Coordinates of C-alpha atoms in Angstrom, one line a residue:
X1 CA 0.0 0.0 0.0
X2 CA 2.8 2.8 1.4
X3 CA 4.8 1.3 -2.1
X4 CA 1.7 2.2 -4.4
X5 CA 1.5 5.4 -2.5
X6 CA 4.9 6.4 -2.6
X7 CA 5.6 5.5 -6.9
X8 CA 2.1 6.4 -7.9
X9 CA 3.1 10.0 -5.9
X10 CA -0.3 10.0 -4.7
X11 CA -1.6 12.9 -2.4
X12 CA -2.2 11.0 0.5
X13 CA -0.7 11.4 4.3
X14 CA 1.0 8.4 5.9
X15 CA 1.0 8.7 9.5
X16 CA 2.4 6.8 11.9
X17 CA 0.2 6.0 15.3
X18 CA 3.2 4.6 17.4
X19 CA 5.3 8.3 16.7
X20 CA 2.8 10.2 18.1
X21 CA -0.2 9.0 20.7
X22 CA -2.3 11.8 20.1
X23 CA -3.2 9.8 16.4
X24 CA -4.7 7.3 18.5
X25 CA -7.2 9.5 19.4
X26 CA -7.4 10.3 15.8
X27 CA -8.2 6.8 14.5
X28 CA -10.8 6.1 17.1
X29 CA -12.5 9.0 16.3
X30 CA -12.8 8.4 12.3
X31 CA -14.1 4.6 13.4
X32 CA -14.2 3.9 16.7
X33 CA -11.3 0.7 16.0
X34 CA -8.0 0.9 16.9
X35 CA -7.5 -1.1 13.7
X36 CA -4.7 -0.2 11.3
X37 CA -4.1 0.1 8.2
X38 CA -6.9 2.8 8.0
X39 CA -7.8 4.5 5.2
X40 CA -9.9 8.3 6.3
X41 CA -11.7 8.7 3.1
X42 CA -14.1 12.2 3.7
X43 CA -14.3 10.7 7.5
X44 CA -15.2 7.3 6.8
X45 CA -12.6 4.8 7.8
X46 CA -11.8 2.0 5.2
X47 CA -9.9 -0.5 7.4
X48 CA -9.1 -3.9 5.5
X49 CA -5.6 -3.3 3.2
X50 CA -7.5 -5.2 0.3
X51 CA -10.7 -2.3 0.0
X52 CA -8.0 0.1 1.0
X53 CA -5.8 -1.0 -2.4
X54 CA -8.8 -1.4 -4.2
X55 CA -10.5 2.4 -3.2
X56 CA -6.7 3.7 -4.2
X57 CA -6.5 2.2 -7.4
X58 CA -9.9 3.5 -8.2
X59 CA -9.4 6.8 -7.8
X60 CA -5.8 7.5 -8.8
X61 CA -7.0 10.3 -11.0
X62 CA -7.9 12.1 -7.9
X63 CA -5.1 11.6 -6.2
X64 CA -2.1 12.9 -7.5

């Protein structure tokens, strides 16, 4: 997923929960799971790296 991201240059933030705690508060917020990968798509979390590949290479386009 972070490869895709990275070579497609695609506008999307990577961040890292164990760096900094206060993303933990984050993530529950967007979907009350702890769960990563997660995937914040207009506030709706997209957990499962599968739908989260899939919903990336779907909208490419938009991203870069």
């Amino acid at each position: 997923m972070e490869r895709l991201i990275v070579e497609e240059r695609l506008n999307v933030e990577i961040l890292d929960i164990s760096k900094d705690r206060g993303l933990v508060k984050e993530l529950l917020h967007i979907g009350d799971k702890r769960q990563i990968p997660c995937l914040d798509i207009d506030g709706k979390a997209l957990y499962e790296s599968k739908a989260i590949m899939a919903w990336l290479m779907d909208n490419l386009d938009q991203l870069k």
